[in-house]
XYZ file of C-alpha atoms in Angstrom:
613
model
C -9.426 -30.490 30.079
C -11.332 -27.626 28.754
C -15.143 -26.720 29.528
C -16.618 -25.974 25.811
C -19.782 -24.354 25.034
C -23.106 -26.339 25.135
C -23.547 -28.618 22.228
C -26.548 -26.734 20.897
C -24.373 -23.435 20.803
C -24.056 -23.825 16.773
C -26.798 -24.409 15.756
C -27.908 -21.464 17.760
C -24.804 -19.294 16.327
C -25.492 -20.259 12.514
C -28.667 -18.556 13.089
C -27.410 -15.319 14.686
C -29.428 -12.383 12.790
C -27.148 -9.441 12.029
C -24.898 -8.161 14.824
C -26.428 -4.464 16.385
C -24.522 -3.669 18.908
C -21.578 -1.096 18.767
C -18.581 -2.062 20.286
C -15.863 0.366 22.414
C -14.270 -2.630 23.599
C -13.820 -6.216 22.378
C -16.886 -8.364 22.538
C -17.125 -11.127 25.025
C -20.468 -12.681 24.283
C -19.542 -15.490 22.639
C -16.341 -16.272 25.472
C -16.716 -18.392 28.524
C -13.370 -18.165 29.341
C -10.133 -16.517 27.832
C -6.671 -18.087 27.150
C -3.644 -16.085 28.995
C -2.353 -13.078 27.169
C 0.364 -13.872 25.229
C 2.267 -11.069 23.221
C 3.373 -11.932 19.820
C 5.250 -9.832 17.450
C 3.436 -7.515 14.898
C 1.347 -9.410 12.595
C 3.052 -10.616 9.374
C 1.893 -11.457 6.223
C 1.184 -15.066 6.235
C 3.711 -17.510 5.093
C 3.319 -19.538 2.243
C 2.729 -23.271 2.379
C 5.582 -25.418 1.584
C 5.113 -27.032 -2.038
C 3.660 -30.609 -1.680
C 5.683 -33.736 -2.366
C 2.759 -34.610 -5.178
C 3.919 -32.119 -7.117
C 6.104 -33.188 -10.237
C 9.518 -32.046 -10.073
C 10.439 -29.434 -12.674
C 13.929 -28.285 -13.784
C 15.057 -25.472 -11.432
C 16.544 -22.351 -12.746
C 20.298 -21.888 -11.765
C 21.636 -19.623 -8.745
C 22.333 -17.036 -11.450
C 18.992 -17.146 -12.908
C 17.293 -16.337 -9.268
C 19.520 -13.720 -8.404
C 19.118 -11.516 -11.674
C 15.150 -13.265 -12.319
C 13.133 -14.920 -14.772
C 11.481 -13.769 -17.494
C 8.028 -14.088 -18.008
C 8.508 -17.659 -20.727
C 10.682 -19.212 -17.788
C 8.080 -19.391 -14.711
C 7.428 -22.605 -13.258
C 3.898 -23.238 -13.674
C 2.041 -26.429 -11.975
C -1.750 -26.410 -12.272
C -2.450 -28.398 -9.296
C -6.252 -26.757 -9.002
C -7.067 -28.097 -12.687
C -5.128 -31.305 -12.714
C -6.531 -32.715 -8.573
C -10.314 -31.093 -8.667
C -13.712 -31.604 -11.044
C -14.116 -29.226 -13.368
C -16.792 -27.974 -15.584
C -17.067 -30.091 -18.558
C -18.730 -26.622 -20.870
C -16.166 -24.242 -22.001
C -18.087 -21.551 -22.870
C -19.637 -18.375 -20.939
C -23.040 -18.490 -21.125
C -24.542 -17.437 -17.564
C -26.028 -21.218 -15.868
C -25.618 -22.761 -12.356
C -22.777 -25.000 -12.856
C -22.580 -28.117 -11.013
C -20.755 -30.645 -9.351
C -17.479 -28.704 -10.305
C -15.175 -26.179 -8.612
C -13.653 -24.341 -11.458
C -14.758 -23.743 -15.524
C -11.964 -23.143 -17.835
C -12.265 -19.867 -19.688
C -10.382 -17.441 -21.440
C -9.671 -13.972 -21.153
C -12.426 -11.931 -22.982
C -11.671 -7.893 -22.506
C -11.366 -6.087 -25.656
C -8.246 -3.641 -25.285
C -7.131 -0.757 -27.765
C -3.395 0.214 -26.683
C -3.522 -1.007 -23.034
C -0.696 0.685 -20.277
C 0.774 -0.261 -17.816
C -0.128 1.839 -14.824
C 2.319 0.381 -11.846
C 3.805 -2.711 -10.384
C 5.170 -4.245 -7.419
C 8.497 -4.606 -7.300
C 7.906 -6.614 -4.086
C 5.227 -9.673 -5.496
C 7.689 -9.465 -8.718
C 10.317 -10.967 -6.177
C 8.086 -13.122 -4.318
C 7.602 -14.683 -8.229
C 11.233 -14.698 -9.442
C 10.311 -12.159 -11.940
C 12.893 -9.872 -13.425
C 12.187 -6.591 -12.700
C 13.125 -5.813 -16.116
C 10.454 -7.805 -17.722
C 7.965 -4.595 -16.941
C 9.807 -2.524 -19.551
C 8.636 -5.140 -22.158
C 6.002 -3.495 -24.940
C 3.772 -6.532 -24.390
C 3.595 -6.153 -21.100
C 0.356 -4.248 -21.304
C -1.425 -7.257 -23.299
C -0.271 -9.787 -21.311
C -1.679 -8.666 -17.909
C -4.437 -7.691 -19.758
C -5.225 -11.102 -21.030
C -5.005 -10.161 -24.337
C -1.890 -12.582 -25.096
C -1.306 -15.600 -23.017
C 1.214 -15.992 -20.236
C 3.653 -18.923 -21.897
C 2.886 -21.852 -19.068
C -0.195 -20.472 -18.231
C -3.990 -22.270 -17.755
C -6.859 -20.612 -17.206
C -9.685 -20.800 -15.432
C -13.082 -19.479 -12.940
C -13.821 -20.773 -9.881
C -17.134 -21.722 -8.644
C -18.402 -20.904 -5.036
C -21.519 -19.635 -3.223
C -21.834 -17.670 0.031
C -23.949 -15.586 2.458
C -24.565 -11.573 1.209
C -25.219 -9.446 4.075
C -26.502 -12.706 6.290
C -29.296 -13.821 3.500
C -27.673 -17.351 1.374
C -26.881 -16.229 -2.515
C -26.357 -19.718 -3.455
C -23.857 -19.537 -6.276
C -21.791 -17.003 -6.883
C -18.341 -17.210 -8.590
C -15.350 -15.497 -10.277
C -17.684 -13.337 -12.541
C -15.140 -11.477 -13.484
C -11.969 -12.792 -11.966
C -10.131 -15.338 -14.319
C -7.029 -17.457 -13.104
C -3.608 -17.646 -15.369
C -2.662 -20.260 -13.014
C -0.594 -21.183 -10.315
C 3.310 -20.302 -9.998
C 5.849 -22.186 -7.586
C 8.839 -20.468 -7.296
C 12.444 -20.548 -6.019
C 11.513 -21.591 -2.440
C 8.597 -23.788 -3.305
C 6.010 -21.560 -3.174
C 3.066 -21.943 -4.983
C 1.352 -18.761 -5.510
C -1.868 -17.915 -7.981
C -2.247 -15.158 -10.233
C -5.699 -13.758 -11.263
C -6.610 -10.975 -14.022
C -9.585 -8.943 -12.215
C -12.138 -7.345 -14.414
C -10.866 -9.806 -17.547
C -14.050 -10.557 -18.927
C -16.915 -12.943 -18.656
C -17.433 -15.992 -17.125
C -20.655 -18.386 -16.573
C -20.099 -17.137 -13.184
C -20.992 -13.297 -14.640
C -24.576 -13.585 -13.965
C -26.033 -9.945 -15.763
C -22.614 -8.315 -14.946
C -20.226 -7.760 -18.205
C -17.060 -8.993 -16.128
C -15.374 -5.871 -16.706
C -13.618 -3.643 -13.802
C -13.204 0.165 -13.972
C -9.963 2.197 -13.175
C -10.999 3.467 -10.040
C -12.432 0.492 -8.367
C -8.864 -1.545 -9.686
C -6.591 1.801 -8.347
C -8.550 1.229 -4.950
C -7.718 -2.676 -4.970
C -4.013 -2.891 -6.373
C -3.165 -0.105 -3.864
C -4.827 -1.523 -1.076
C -3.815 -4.716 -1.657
C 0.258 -3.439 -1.082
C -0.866 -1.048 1.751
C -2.053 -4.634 3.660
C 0.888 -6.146 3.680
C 2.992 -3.052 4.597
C 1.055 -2.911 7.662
C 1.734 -6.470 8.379
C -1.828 -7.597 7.777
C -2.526 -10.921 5.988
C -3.617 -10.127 2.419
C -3.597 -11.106 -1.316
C -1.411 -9.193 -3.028
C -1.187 -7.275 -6.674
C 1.365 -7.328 -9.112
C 0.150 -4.982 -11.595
C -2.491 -2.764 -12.668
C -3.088 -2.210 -16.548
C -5.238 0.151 -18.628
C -7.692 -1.605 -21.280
C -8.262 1.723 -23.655
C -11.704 1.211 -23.401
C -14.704 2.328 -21.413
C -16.912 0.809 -18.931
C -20.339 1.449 -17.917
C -20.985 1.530 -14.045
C -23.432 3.399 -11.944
C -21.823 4.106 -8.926
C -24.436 4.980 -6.706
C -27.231 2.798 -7.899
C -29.205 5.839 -8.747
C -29.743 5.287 -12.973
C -27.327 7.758 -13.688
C -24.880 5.459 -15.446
C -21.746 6.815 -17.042
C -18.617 5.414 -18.681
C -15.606 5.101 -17.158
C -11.615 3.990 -17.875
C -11.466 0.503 -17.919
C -8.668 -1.485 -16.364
C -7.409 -4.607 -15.144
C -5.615 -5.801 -11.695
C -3.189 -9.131 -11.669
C -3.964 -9.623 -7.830
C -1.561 -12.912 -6.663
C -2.231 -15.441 -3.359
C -1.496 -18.979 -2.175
C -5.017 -19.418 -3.228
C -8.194 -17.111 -3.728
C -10.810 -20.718 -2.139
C -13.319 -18.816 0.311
C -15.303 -19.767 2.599
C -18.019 -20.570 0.101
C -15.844 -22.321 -2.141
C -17.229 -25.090 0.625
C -20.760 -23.780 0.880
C -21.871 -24.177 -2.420
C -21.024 -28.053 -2.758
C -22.574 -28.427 0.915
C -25.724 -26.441 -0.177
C -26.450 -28.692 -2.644
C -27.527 -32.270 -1.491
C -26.299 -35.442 -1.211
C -24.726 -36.031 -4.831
C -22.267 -32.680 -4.004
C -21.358 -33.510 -0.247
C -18.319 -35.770 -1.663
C -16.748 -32.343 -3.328
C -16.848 -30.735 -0.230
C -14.206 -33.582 1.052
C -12.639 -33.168 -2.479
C -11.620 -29.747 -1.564
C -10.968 -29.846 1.561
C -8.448 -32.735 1.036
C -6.726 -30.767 -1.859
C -6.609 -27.405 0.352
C -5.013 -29.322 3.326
C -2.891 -31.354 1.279
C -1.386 -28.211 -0.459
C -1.838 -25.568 2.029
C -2.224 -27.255 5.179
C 0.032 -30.173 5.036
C 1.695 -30.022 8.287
C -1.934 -31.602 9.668
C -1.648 -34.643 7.161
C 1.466 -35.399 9.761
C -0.158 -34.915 13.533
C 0.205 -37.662 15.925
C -1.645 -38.940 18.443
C -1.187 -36.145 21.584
C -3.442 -36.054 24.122
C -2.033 -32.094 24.392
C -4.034 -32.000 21.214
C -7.679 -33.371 23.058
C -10.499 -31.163 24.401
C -13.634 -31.989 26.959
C -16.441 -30.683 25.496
C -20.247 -30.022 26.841
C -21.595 -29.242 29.683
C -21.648 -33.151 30.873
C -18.060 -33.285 29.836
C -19.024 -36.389 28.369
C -17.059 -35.393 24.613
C -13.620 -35.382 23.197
C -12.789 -33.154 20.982
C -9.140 -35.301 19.403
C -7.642 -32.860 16.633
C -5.079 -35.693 15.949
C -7.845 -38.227 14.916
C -9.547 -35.635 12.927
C -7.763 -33.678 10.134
C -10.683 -31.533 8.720
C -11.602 -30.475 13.136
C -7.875 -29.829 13.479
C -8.200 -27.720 10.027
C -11.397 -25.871 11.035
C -9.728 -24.794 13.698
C -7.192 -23.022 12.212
C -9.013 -21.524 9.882
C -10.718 -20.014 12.559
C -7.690 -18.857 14.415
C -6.265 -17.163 11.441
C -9.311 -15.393 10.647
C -9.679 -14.233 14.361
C -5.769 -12.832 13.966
C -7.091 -10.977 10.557
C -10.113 -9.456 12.214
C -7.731 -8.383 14.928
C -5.410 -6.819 12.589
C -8.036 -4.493 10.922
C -9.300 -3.560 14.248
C -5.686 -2.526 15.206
C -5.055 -0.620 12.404
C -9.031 0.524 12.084
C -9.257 -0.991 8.803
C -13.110 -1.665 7.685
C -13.477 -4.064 5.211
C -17.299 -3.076 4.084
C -18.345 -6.369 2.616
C -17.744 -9.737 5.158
C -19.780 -11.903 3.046
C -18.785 -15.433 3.159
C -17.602 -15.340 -0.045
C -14.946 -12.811 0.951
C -13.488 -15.005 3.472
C -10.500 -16.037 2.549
C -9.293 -20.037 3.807
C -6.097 -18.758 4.348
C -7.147 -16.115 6.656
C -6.390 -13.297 4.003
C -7.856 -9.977 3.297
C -9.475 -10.470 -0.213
C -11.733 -8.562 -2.278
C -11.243 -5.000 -1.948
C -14.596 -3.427 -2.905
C -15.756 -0.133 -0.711
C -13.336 -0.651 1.783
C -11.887 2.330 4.498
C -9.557 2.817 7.342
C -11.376 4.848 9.941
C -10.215 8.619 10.482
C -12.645 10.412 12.796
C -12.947 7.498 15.452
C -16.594 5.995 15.345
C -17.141 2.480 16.240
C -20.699 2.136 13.535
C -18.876 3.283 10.810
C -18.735 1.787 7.220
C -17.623 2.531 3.974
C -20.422 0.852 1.999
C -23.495 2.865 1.014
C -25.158 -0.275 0.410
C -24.758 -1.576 4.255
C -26.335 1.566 5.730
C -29.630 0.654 6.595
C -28.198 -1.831 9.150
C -24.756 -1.515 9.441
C -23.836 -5.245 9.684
C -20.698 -4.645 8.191
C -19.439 -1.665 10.268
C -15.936 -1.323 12.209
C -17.564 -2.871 15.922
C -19.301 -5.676 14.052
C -16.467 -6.849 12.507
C -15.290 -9.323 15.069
C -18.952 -11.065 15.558
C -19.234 -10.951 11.665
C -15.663 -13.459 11.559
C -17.155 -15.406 13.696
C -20.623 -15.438 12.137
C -19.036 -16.664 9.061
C -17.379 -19.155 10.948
C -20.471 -20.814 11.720
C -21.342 -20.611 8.024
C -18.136 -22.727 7.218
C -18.427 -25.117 9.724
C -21.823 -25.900 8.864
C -21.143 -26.821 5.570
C -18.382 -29.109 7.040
C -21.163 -30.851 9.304
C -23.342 -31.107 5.934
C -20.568 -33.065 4.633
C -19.947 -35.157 8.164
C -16.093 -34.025 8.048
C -16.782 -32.855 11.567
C -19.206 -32.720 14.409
C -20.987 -30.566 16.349
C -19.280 -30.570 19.484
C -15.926 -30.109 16.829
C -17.660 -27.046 15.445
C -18.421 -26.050 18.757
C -15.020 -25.742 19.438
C -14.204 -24.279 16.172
C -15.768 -21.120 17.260
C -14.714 -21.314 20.759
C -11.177 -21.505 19.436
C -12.322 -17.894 17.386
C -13.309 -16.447 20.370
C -10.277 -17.391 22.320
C -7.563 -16.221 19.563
C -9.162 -13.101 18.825
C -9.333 -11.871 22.383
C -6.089 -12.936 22.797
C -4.890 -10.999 19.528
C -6.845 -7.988 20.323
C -5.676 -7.865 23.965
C -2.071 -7.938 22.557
C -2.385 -5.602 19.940
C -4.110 -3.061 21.855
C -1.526 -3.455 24.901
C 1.314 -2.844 22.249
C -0.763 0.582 20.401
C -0.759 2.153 23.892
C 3.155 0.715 25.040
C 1.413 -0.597 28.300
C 3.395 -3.466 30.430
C 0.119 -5.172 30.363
C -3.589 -5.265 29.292
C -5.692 -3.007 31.234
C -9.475 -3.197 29.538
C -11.027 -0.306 31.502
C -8.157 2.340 30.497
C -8.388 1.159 26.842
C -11.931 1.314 26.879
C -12.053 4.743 28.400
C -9.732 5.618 25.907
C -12.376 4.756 22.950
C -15.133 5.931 24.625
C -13.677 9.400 24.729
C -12.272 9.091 21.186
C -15.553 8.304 19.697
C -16.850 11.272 21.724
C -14.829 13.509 20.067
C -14.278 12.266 16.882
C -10.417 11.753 17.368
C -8.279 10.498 14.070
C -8.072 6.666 14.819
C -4.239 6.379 12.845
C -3.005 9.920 14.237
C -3.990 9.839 17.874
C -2.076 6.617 18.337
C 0.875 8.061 16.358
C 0.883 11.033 18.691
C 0.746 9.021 21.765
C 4.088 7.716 21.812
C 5.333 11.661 22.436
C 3.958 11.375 25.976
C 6.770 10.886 29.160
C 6.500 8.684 31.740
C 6.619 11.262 34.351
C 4.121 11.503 36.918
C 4.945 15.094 38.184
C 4.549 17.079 35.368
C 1.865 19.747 35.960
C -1.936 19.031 34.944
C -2.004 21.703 32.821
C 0.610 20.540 30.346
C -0.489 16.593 30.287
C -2.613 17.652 27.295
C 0.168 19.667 25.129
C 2.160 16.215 23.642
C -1.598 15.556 22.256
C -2.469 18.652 20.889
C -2.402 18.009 17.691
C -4.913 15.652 17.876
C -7.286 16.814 20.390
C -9.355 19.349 18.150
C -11.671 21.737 18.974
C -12.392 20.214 22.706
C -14.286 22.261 25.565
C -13.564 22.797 29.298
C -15.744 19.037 29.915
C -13.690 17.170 27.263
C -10.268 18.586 28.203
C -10.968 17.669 32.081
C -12.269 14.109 30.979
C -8.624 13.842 28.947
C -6.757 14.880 31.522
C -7.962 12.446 34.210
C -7.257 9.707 31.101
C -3.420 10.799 30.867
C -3.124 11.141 34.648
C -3.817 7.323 35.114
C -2.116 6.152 31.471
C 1.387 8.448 32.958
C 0.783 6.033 35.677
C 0.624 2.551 33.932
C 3.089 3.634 31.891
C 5.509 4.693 34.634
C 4.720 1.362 36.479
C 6.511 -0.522 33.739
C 10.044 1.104 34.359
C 10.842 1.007 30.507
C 12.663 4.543 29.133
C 10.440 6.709 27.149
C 12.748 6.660 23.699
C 12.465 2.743 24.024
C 8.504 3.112 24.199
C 8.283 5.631 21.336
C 10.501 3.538 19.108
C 8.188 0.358 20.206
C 5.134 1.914 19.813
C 5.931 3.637 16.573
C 6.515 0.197 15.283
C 2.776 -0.716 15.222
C 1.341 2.309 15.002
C 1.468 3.498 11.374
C 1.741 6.926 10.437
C 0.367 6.460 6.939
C -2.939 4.365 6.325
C -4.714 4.234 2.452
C -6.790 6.754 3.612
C -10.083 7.360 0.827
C -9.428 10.547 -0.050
C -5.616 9.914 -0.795
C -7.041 7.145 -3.202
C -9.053 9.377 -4.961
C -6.814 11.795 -5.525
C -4.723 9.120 -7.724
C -7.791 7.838 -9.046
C -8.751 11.525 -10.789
C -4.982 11.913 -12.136
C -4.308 8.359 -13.405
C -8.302 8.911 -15.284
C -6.208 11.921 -16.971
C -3.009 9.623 -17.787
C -1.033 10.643 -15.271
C -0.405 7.556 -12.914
C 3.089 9.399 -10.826
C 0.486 9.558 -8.051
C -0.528 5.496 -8.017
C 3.140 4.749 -8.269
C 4.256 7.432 -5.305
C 1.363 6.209 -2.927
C 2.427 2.805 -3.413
C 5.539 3.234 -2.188
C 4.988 5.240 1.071
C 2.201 2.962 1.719
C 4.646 0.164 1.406
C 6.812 1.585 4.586
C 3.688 3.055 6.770
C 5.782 2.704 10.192
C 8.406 5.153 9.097
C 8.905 8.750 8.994
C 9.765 9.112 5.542
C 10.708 13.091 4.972
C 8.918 14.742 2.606
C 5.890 12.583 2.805
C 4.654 13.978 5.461
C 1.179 15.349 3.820
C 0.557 11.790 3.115
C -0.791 11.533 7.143
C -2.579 15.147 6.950
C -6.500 15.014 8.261
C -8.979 14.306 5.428
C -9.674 17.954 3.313
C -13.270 19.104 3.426
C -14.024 17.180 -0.298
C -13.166 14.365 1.058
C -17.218 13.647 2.920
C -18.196 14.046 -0.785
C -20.595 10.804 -1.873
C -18.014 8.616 -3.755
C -14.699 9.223 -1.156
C -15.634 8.733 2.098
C -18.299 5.997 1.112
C -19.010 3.575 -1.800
C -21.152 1.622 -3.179
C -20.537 -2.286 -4.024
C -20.549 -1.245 -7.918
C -16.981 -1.713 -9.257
């Protein structure tokens, strides 16, 4: 049996203001205990659910067909999300609250005058049986810009709610995302494509449901860089030019101008968030029964493997201080699904603290169910090393969203989805309890791992890692480089002090006499763990290289493709993409690709942005 927080612990957590502190190492507030270290392999992208057995059948295409691909009239739709939920019974796009429904149907509204295609991903064209040769096709353009309809396809918004910067929003919505529909391929996947920036929706609010180039650049490249780094993520297909221009002030200053519109076909199991929940939950009694709605159809289609538990008592937990609870995730489907909700989002946070990515906006509404990275607004991976650092002008006056907070903000949100689960009695306290103790658990574990495996150590030691990001937030070390670099290092315990420095020169900038000594005594006692272990240095190196990128999506190298695909030249978008899609390996020539940021790139509008797309 296992001890479990006190039953008042969530309530208490659900009204957690925002984080402050700044963390070198991981938190351990919210842990009363921590699960052995197990290592696990780098993190992959997360593996689609099997197709359910409600589905109807539909006539597969032949072996041929899969190997060469389908075109774009032959893709095996199935609208589960229209067809098993409520829906909005108004079809038009006038701004209202719309209740007692999880989706409108809408169409496409973006005016377009000669649209292009600025790149695709061979990769997601794969994962959706789709010839590669189908993005030579003239119409291509109009149909991922939603100005023709995908053959098969049904569109629609979805409705949810969620918690901005800790304050409730109430509803939210696509208010500019619109849904072709949902694709199961070859293997019985079922995967969902979305046209971002397509137009208006009742979910729009004031906004015109437009995106600009730069802001859809930023996602669709993103997006790819994710998964390349093994991180959980939506994906993006394609990224298309409308012809037109869109109005956005950038820096919420009332200097407005226009800017190149465009469109990104972004693709997932499923975009439901966190507040997909909330907003039924938020609303009283007559809504509560949609929360159950939806969380039956999202564990019946992309958790089904806990529609078949059995009784195990390997699968019951004492909880409370009295030990006077069971938690039983066998008797329980929606406890046993909370809880892996919250373990996949623990092994997401942990993967963007691995690779320093900073998302800039964990609102509840950007929590993904599946435990994906979604919505990439003013996101950033960190270069100079500093542990309060965020990308999003708008979060600077507190910083809730920075690269330390990012942990406690997971589990934060956490409490925000399990409370909405208690509003519709699909679980209990003491099951939310341990909900978040289950966060806790996983992402320490996770983080343990990951860091153990960044520094090719035989096992977790906390005080040298956390000496190690002490002094690399002291001087301002490159997060990506420094751990690139580290792999040069021998195991060799007599080489002289004054040369334990030289395999990290490249990275160690500008020190003094202080710095260099408080380095050296760091590499002394690292030499020593890593000699300890008895593993050959080439086997290291080749290990450690293998989760330590060389190449991250760094801002600047964004913006550089932004500024030449605004001129028409999109060679850049399309090269980025594919060294970002192989950031673990050398790749010759590419090499300026990892260079430092240039001095332009602190300029307001690279480094940081605002939440204006």
């Amino acid at each position: 049996m296992v001890t479990l927080f006190a039953p008042s612990f969530a309530a208490r957590l659900t009204r957690i203001p925002s984080p402050r502190r700044r963390l070198l190492s991981p938190p351990t507030s919210f842990l009363r205990r921590r699960s052995p270290l197990t290592p696990v392999p780098r993190l992959a992208a997360f593996p689609a659910a099997k197709l359910s057995s409600s589905v109807a059948p539909m006539e597969s295409p032949s072996a041929e067909d899969r190997a060469a691909g389908l075109k774009l009239e032959e893709l095996n739709w199935d609208h589960s999300f229209v067809r098993e939920l409520p829906g909005d019974p108004r079809t038009d796009i006038i701004s209202r609250e719309v209740r007692r429904a999880c989706y409108s149907k809408v169409s496409p509204s973006v005016e377009v005058d000669k649209p292009e295609l600025v790149a695709w991903s061979d990769s997601v064209a794969k994962l959706l049986d789709i010839d590669p040769k189908e993005f030579e096709r003239p119409d291509i353009p109009l149909l991922f810009s939603g100005a023709l309809p995908l053959v098969g396809g049904l569109t629609y918004a979805q409705c949810y709610g969620g918690h901005q910067f800790g304050t409730w929003a109430g509803q939210l919505g696509d208010g500019r995302a619109i849904t072709l529909g949902e694709i199961v391929n070859s293997r019985g996947e079922r995967w969902e494509l979305q046209l971002k920036g397509a137009g208006k929706t009742p979910y729009s609010r004031f906004a015109d449901g437009l995106a600009v180039l730069r802001s859809s650049i930023r996602e669709f490249l993103c997006s790819e860089a994710m998964n390349g780094l093994g991180i959980p993520t939506t994906r993006a297909l394609c990224i298309v030019t409308t012809g037109k221009n869109v109005s956005r002030d950038m820096f919420y200053d009332g200097n407005p101008k226009d800017e190149p519109g465009a469109i990104v076909c972004r693709v997932a199991q499923s975009f439901l968030r966190f507040g997909s929940y909330q907003i039924h939950a938020s609303r009283g009694k007559e809504d509560l029964e949609i929360v159950r709605i939806l969380a039956d159809y999202t564990i019946r289609y992309h958790f089904p493997h806990l529609e078949k538990m059995e009784k195990s008592e390997s699968l019951s937990f004492e909880v409370g201080q009295e030990g006077g609870s069971v938690v039983d995730l066998t008797s329980n489907k929606y406890a046993a699904w909370s809880v892996e909700v919250a373990e996949r989002t623990a092994s997401l946070v942990a993967g963007w603290q691995g690779v320093g990515f900073t998302h800039g906006v964990l609102n509840t509404d950007n929590m993904s169910i599946l435990g994906l990275t979604i919505d990439f607004g003013p996101f950033g991976f960190l270069d100079a090393f500093d542990p309060s650092y965020t990308p999003n002008t708008t979060d600077l006056p507190g910083r809730r969203y920075c690269f330390a907070n990012q942990p406690d903000i997971g589990l934060w949100n956490i409490a925000q989805f399990t409370t909405a689960l208690m509003a519709a009695n699909l679980i209990s306290k003491d099951e939310a309890n341990y909900t978040m103790e289950r966060y806790g658990n996983k992402f320490m574990d996770e983080y343990q791992s990951i860091m153990t495996r960044k520094l090719g150590l035989p096992k977790y030691n906390k005080q040298l890692i956390s000496k190690l990001l002490n002094n690399m937030a002291v001087d301002k070390v490159d997060y990506t480089n420094f751990f690139r670099v580290l792999s040069n290092i021998k195991a060799d315990t007599t080489i002289p002090e004054s040369d334990l420095l030289v395999p990290l020169k490249s990275v160690l900038l500008d020190i003094g006499k202080e710095r260099k000594e408080a380095w050296t005594s760091w590499v002394q006692i690292y030499i020593q763990e890593l000699a300890s272990s008895g593993v050959p240095d080439d086997e290291r190196k080749a290990a450690m290289n293998s989760v330590n990128p060389k190449y991250i999506l760094r801002n600047y190298l964004c913006q550089s493709a932004i500024d030449t695909a605004e001129q028409g030249d999109y060679e850049e978008v399309r090269r980025l993409l594919k060294v970002m899609q192989n950031p673990y390996e050398e790749q010759p020539g590419m090499e300026k690709y990892a260079r430092l940021p240039p001095a332009w790139a602190y300029r307001p509008g690279v480094c940081m942005l605002s939440c204006s797309s």
